[in-house]
Amino acid sequence: MEEVDMDPEKASEPENVEVKSRVFTLEDDKDPGVELSGEMSEKRLQEREKISPRRITNLQRHLTTLVTNIQTAADARESMRRKELEEARKMRLELLENDMKSSQEKFEEITRGWSLTKEKVSAQELQEALNNQQLLLTSLLEDKKKVIDELQQELKLGDDHFVKDLKKQAEERDLMLERMEDQIKTLTKAYREELAQTQSVNQRETKDLLTNDTSDWEQRMKKLWDTEQARLAQRRKTVEEYEAKIHSLIFETMDKQTATKIEQNAKLQVLEREHQKTLASIIVVRLNQIKEKHELEVLTSSRVDSLQTEKKNAVAKPNNQPRKTSQSLSKDYKQSVQQYERLQKKLKQIVVADARTFEEMWATVEAEVRQLAERALEIDSLICRQHFGVAWERPPMPLAASSSSFHTERQTHRPARRAVSQLYHTEQSLQRSSQRTTMGVDAETESADVDHASMGGTATQSEGDAELEDGTLTLETVTKVMELLWEEVGFLMEDDPTLLASLEKEEQTAIKLGSLLFSFGIEEEDLPKLAHFLLKYRQQQSEQTERVCDETGESSDQAAAFDPTSDLIHPNHVLPALKSFLNQYMKSRQNSCQSSVVHTEGRGSSEDKAYWESLGNVIPDSKVQLWEEAEKTLTQYIVILTDICALDTETDSLRQQNAELRMLLQQSLNPQVCHVTHQ
Amino acid sequence: MDNLEVGTEGSALQDSAAIKLDKDKLKASGKCGEMRSISDPCWTQELMPPLSNLCLQSIVSNFEENPIVEQLRPGEKDFILKHLFTDLPLHMTANLISDGVYWRRCCERQWDLCDVSDYGHSWKRMFFERRLESMIELFIPDASDPEVILDMVQHCRDYIKRLSISQLLLSDNESSADHFDFGILLDKLTSLEELHLIYRVKKCGMNFEWKMLEMSDRDCESLAKAIESCKTLKRLRLQLSNIDDNQCHLLVKYLLDHPSLRELDFSHNLISDGGAKAIAELLTRSKLEILNLFDNDIRDKGAKAIAQALSENSTLLSLNLRLNRVKDEGGQAISEALLKNNTLHHLHLGANKVTGPTAVALSEVLAQNNILRSINLSCNNLGELNEAVVKHPSFRLSLC
């Protein structure tokens, strides 16, 4: 029954001691190791590294061996106990058997005694036998009691032993636990040491590796650095070299370029000069051409005359040869005339364009100037009225006054005005031309001759009838006028006096007039017109001269020279009259281009100059001085005003503050008052 | 049914409307929140739980009526398993919730020490096994209702692989000496592989009776029948149960044709030669691999029977006869059997009063047997050692 309580953790005493001693030896082994680890000699460490795993495995095996040892010890103890128990049982069984045998013998003796007693008859014997039996029984009982006591004692002993065993086992268990704990401690210690060692070894290794690596790194870096620096220096050198090279190259190329440039410039200049030369030569050639044309024209015109005379001669005595030449010449002439006409057309167009632009310019500039003048006058008026308090009067300026109407006037009365200026101009030119004639200088060009001729023509014609005024011209008057014209102008036409003299007077005049008119370019139908004009001219002349005298005063003596009372046109006036007619005639014929030319010329007159000057001097110098003074005072005044303005804002703000303060004061006063009233 | 659904839908709509209203309120009274944050320093916007969390909370609180786990996404599932109550009825959770956090929580709530590595790293298995063990250990025959255990077994039969029962209580009735009847249980545990039983009462105190430490004949018979009915059992341990020859005979009789039994442990019992003979018969018929008979009362006759069986057996790997009374006759018989056996790896003959002749016989065995890995002959008085024993390679010999 006690086997049930058997504990597997039982262990015997000697076993404990043995294990203990083993543990101690292990600890002894370890201690010097710990000390040595403090010294940290590398050899030792390496050895230890080799040893340590073995030691750990040993320790682990010791752990398991401890358990198995305990188990086997328990088994041994158990078996020993069982053996003891068995022996005890055996002894007990023997003892019990012996006891049983002895008691059996005694029991048999007693039973035998009982049978003996049956044989006994006497009471005394019976009593004796009974006593014997009783004695025997008591002895038997005593024996039995003894055995029971012994057994009980044994039981007690067994109990005690059991309790003792339990105690022992408890003690042993405690001891075992302690030992196991110790072992675990040593194991953990060993593990810790191992860990520390491995850590230190690892650290050292890593340190060594690190130092090695860093040194290696540094060396390599140094190498790299050096090589890089060397390379850098080399590169710098090369850069410098290249820079120098580039500089030199730049200079060289610059020199080369400048040289080539200069050369090219020189070439260009030469070329330009040549070009100009060629241009000049071309111009010269053209001029020559023009000259030749002119000459040709002149020649042709003169040749026509001559040809006409020749024709007449040829009529008288026909000739074949000159006709041919004349035909060719006439062809040439036609061509040249066409050319001339073309040129003139061009000229006219150009002149017209110029005139138009001039007109526009004039108009715009005039308007601008007028506006400016108006503004100046306005400003002046303002200054006068507001700063001097003087009543302003518009300065006496006829031009300024009439300026507003002038423009429109010009628009409407342009033809008249133009005619006036035109006439005026013609007069001047006539004067000049007459002067020229008086000086005795023969006209070089035929046009000049024509002028003179026309002068003479008109002079003769001015002696015409007064009836011409009416516009109804009789043939007589016309002839008269023509005659006068011829007389006056005829001196110009000294072609062939011999040829004329051969003819009759009427014929002579007719021929003369024809040639004259031809030279003038007037057709025969226009003759009455011419006569009419000449007669009219006389009247106009008288009026116009007066007006011109008013304006300029230059031609005052001329005006005196003109006789308004003369019936026919004054011979002296014939020439200008003719001229003017011719002009008018041309104008009517060739549109208004020539007139515009004259008109533009008329613009440069002194009248316009004065007009412009008057516009420019709208404000006189005295006024300008006055203005400057006024400006000075005004600037001062403005400065003062600005100051005032600045101060004004300040005062405003102050006023506002004042108001606010007043409000606050009132507010602060009011509640107090309320309070007071409430109280 | 339809109406009900409509109703729930309506309520859901109402709920959503309510939530919307609340949100509107929150938006409208953003100032209110600020005020609260001013007055209550612990209050922050983050303390407001998101709607999904609230939903999961409601699932957790209504799990008993409407268990939803599998439809959820993994994160939500984790949340549910972390917050589910551990006292939910087993019939719901047993098959619904797989092994994991929930069962861990259940285990840790019931027991302080939980070493899941002993249970194949399965918290669920641990929970059910330990629960069933505790139920059986506290079962009082004629007083407790076996239906409670059976009800639980119904749910957890697939998860229990091992039962190790360290005590079995007796009924208060003086006359009957029967323990818990395993016949009702073992045929229902369809995946049981190990059964450890000790027929004893722990902490009996002054109420000690001998019958507390032994199994009755009826117990033995019911247990034998139960074991026979459990076809998956691989390992049977019946220790410290005072099994005598008759009981052993009875048990072995039912184990003879067990299809899966591999390990038998009758240590710390009172088996003597009769029982040993029965076990020898078992050895010849079953496919036992490990046989533990240490601390019994087997003597030379029983040992001879076992040796006879061993010579014919081809499955046994380990034989432990420690603390028996085999003596030299039995030892020699076993040695002779080992000459014929080709499978045994480990032999323990410690504390068997074996002496020199057995050692000699064993040395002869070792000379030709290459399969034996270890022989333990500790606590025996062997006398002189034979040199052959020491020379054997890959061999561990424990002598004392």
PDB file of C-alpha atoms in Angstrom, chain A residues 374-491:
ATOM      1  CA  GLU A 374      -7.090 132.441 -80.055  1.00  0.00           C
ATOM      2  CA  ARG A 375      -5.911 130.579 -77.038  1.00  0.00           C
ATOM      3  CA  ALA A 376      -3.217 133.114 -76.352  1.00  0.00           C
ATOM      4  CA  LEU A 377      -5.781 135.858 -76.609  1.00  0.00           C
ATOM      5  CA  GLU A 378      -8.141 134.051 -74.304  1.00  0.00           C
ATOM      6  CA  ILE A 379      -5.413 133.496 -71.765  1.00  0.00           C
ATOM      7  CA  ASP A 380      -4.496 137.139 -72.096  1.00  0.00           C
ATOM      8  CA  SER A 381      -8.036 138.162 -71.535  1.00  0.00           C
ATOM      9  CA  LEU A 382      -8.241 135.934 -68.480  1.00  0.00           C
ATOM     10  CA  ILE A 383      -5.075 137.343 -67.087  1.00  0.00           C
ATOM     11  CA  CYS A 384      -6.188 140.877 -67.738  1.00  0.00           C
ATOM     12  CA  ARG A 385      -9.601 140.439 -66.252  1.00  0.00           C
ATOM     13  CA  GLN A 386      -8.880 138.242 -63.287  1.00  0.00           C
ATOM     14  CA  HIS A 387      -5.439 139.286 -62.173  1.00  0.00           C
ATOM     15  CA  PHE A 388      -5.129 142.902 -63.175  1.00  0.00           C
ATOM     16  CA  GLY A 389      -8.772 143.719 -63.011  1.00  0.00           C
ATOM     17  CA  VAL A 390      -8.461 145.676 -66.188  1.00  0.00           C
ATOM     18  CA  ALA A 391     -11.071 145.480 -68.839  1.00  0.00           C
ATOM     19  CA  TRP A 392      -9.633 143.601 -71.689  1.00  0.00           C
ATOM     20  CA  GLU A 393      -9.964 144.806 -75.195  1.00  0.00           C
ATOM     21  CA  ARG A 394      -9.386 142.767 -78.201  1.00  0.00           C
ATOM     22  CA  PRO A 395      -6.247 144.140 -79.747  1.00  0.00           C
ATOM     23  CA  PRO A 396      -6.754 146.055 -82.984  1.00  0.00           C
ATOM     24  CA  MET A 397      -6.054 143.370 -85.415  1.00  0.00           C
ATOM     25  CA  PRO A 398      -7.715 143.530 -88.780  1.00  0.00           C
ATOM     26  CA  LEU A 399      -6.366 140.240 -89.718  1.00  0.00           C
ATOM     27  CA  ALA A 400      -7.410 138.696 -86.461  1.00  0.00           C
ATOM     28  CA  ALA A 401     -10.833 140.243 -86.771  1.00  0.00           C
ATOM     29  CA  SER A 402     -11.243 139.162 -90.334  1.00  0.00           C
ATOM     30  CA  SER A 403      -9.521 135.874 -89.698  1.00  0.00           C
ATOM     31  CA  SER A 404     -12.756 134.078 -89.007  1.00  0.00           C
ATOM     32  CA  SER A 405     -14.209 135.276 -92.289  1.00  0.00           C
ATOM     33  CA  PHE A 406     -10.990 135.089 -94.137  1.00  0.00           C
ATOM     34  CA  HIS A 407     -11.108 131.405 -94.668  1.00  0.00           C
ATOM     35  CA  THR A 408     -14.547 131.381 -96.185  1.00  0.00           C
ATOM     36  CA  GLU A 409     -13.704 134.494 -98.150  1.00  0.00           C
ATOM     37  CA  ARG A 410     -10.766 132.715 -99.530  1.00  0.00           C
ATOM     38  CA  GLN A 411     -12.909 129.817-100.462  1.00  0.00           C
ATOM     39  CA  THR A 412     -15.452 131.914-102.284  1.00  0.00           C
ATOM     40  CA  HIS A 413     -13.311 134.633-103.693  1.00  0.00           C
ATOM     41  CA  ARG A 414     -10.396 132.577-104.600  1.00  0.00           C
ATOM     42  CA  PRO A 415     -10.658 133.134-108.356  1.00  0.00           C
ATOM     43  CA  ALA A 416     -10.874 136.860-107.935  1.00  0.00           C
ATOM     44  CA  ARG A 417      -8.089 136.974-105.513  1.00  0.00           C
ATOM     45  CA  ARG A 418      -6.074 134.765-107.648  1.00  0.00           C
ATOM     46  CA  ALA A 419      -6.660 136.998-110.577  1.00  0.00           C
ATOM     47  CA  VAL A 420      -5.597 139.938-108.562  1.00  0.00           C
ATOM     48  CA  SER A 421      -2.427 138.415-107.348  1.00  0.00           C
ATOM     49  CA  GLN A 422      -1.887 137.049-110.761  1.00  0.00           C
ATOM     50  CA  LEU A 423      -2.179 140.388-112.352  1.00  0.00           C
ATOM     51  CA  TYR A 424      -0.032 141.924-109.753  1.00  0.00           C
ATOM     52  CA  HIS A 425       2.561 139.353-110.416  1.00  0.00           C
ATOM     53  CA  THR A 426       2.375 139.782-114.137  1.00  0.00           C
ATOM     54  CA  GLU A 427       2.906 143.447-113.689  1.00  0.00           C
ATOM     55  CA  GLN A 428       6.028 142.865-111.746  1.00  0.00           C
ATOM     56  CA  SER A 429       7.307 140.402-114.241  1.00  0.00           C
ATOM     57  CA  LEU A 430       6.450 142.824-116.986  1.00  0.00           C
ATOM     58  CA  GLN A 431       8.361 145.540-115.286  1.00  0.00           C
ATOM     59  CA  ARG A 432      11.299 143.267-115.021  1.00  0.00           C
ATOM     60  CA  SER A 433      11.004 142.254-118.636  1.00  0.00           C
ATOM     61  CA  SER A 434      10.621 145.829-119.756  1.00  0.00           C
ATOM     62  CA  GLN A 435      13.658 146.761-117.775  1.00  0.00           C
ATOM     63  CA  ARG A 436      15.417 144.011-119.479  1.00  0.00           C
ATOM     64  CA  THR A 437      14.307 145.290-122.867  1.00  0.00           C
ATOM     65  CA  THR A 438      15.314 148.811-122.024  1.00  0.00           C
ATOM     66  CA  MET A 439      18.675 147.653-121.058  1.00  0.00           C
ATOM     67  CA  GLY A 440      18.944 146.531-124.610  1.00  0.00           C
ATOM     68  CA  VAL A 441      19.683 143.042-123.946  1.00  0.00           C
ATOM     69  CA  ASP A 442      18.333 140.929-126.693  1.00  0.00           C
ATOM     70  CA  ALA A 443      16.264 138.025-125.681  1.00  0.00           C
ATOM     71  CA  GLU A 444      18.254 134.925-125.922  1.00  0.00           C
ATOM     72  CA  THR A 445      15.388 132.565-125.926  1.00  0.00           C
ATOM     73  CA  GLU A 446      12.490 132.825-128.262  1.00  0.00           C
ATOM     74  CA  SER A 447      10.000 132.940-125.463  1.00  0.00           C
ATOM     75  CA  ALA A 448      11.477 136.226-124.373  1.00  0.00           C
ATOM     76  CA  ASP A 449      11.086 137.385-127.916  1.00  0.00           C
ATOM     77  CA  VAL A 450       7.533 136.302-127.932  1.00  0.00           C
ATOM     78  CA  ASP A 451       6.958 138.275-124.769  1.00  0.00           C
ATOM     79  CA  HIS A 452       8.270 141.373-126.352  1.00  0.00           C
ATOM     80  CA  ALA A 453       6.237 140.739-129.393  1.00  0.00           C
ATOM     81  CA  SER A 454       3.113 140.277-127.434  1.00  0.00           C
ATOM     82  CA  MET A 455       3.876 143.447-125.540  1.00  0.00           C
ATOM     83  CA  GLY A 456       3.986 145.300-128.727  1.00  0.00           C
ATOM     84  CA  GLY A 457       0.822 143.596-129.919  1.00  0.00           C
ATOM     85  CA  THR A 458      -1.143 144.491-126.887  1.00  0.00           C
ATOM     86  CA  ALA A 459       0.051 148.035-127.017  1.00  0.00           C
ATOM     87  CA  THR A 460      -1.364 148.459-130.456  1.00  0.00           C
ATOM     88  CA  GLN A 461      -4.540 146.847-129.514  1.00  0.00           C
ATOM     89  CA  SER A 462      -5.145 149.038-126.548  1.00  0.00           C
ATOM     90  CA  GLU A 463      -5.924 151.767-128.982  1.00  0.00           C
ATOM     91  CA  GLY A 464      -9.111 149.858-129.917  1.00  0.00           C
ATOM     92  CA  ASP A 465     -12.617 151.092-129.578  1.00  0.00           C
ATOM     93  CA  ALA A 466     -14.415 151.661-126.412  1.00  0.00           C
ATOM     94  CA  GLU A 467     -17.235 149.779-127.930  1.00  0.00           C
ATOM     95  CA  LEU A 468     -15.494 146.663-126.964  1.00  0.00           C
ATOM     96  CA  GLU A 469     -16.799 147.087-123.513  1.00  0.00           C
ATOM     97  CA  ASP A 470     -20.119 145.963-124.678  1.00  0.00           C
ATOM     98  CA  GLY A 471     -18.734 142.792-126.040  1.00  0.00           C
ATOM     99  CA  THR A 472     -19.850 143.483-129.628  1.00  0.00           C
ATOM    100  CA  LEU A 473     -16.794 143.866-131.604  1.00  0.00           C
ATOM    101  CA  THR A 474     -16.824 145.108-135.137  1.00  0.00           C
ATOM    102  CA  LEU A 475     -14.411 143.847-137.618  1.00  0.00           C
ATOM    103  CA  GLU A 476     -12.929 147.298-137.880  1.00  0.00           C
ATOM    104  CA  THR A 477     -12.078 147.478-134.278  1.00  0.00           C
ATOM    105  CA  VAL A 478     -10.650 144.070-134.499  1.00  0.00           C
ATOM    106  CA  THR A 479      -8.469 144.968-137.383  1.00  0.00           C
ATOM    107  CA  LYS A 480      -7.482 148.126-135.618  1.00  0.00           C
ATOM    108  CA  VAL A 481      -6.537 146.230-132.584  1.00  0.00           C
ATOM    109  CA  MET A 482      -4.663 143.756-134.623  1.00  0.00           C
ATOM    110  CA  GLU A 483      -2.815 146.495-136.387  1.00  0.00           C
ATOM    111  CA  LEU A 484      -1.935 148.065-133.087  1.00  0.00           C
ATOM    112  CA  LEU A 485      -0.810 144.717-131.894  1.00  0.00           C
ATOM    113  CA  TRP A 486       1.306 144.192-134.865  1.00  0.00           C
ATOM    114  CA  GLU A 487       2.862 147.607-134.583  1.00  0.00           C
ATOM    115  CA  GLU A 488       3.655 147.167-131.000  1.00  0.00           C
ATOM    116  CA  VAL A 489       4.839 143.667-131.176  1.00  0.00           C
ATOM    117  CA  GLY A 490       5.886 143.449-134.697  1.00  0.00           C
ATOM    118  CA  PHE A 491       9.363 144.591-133.955  1.00  0.00           C
TER     119      PHE A 491
END
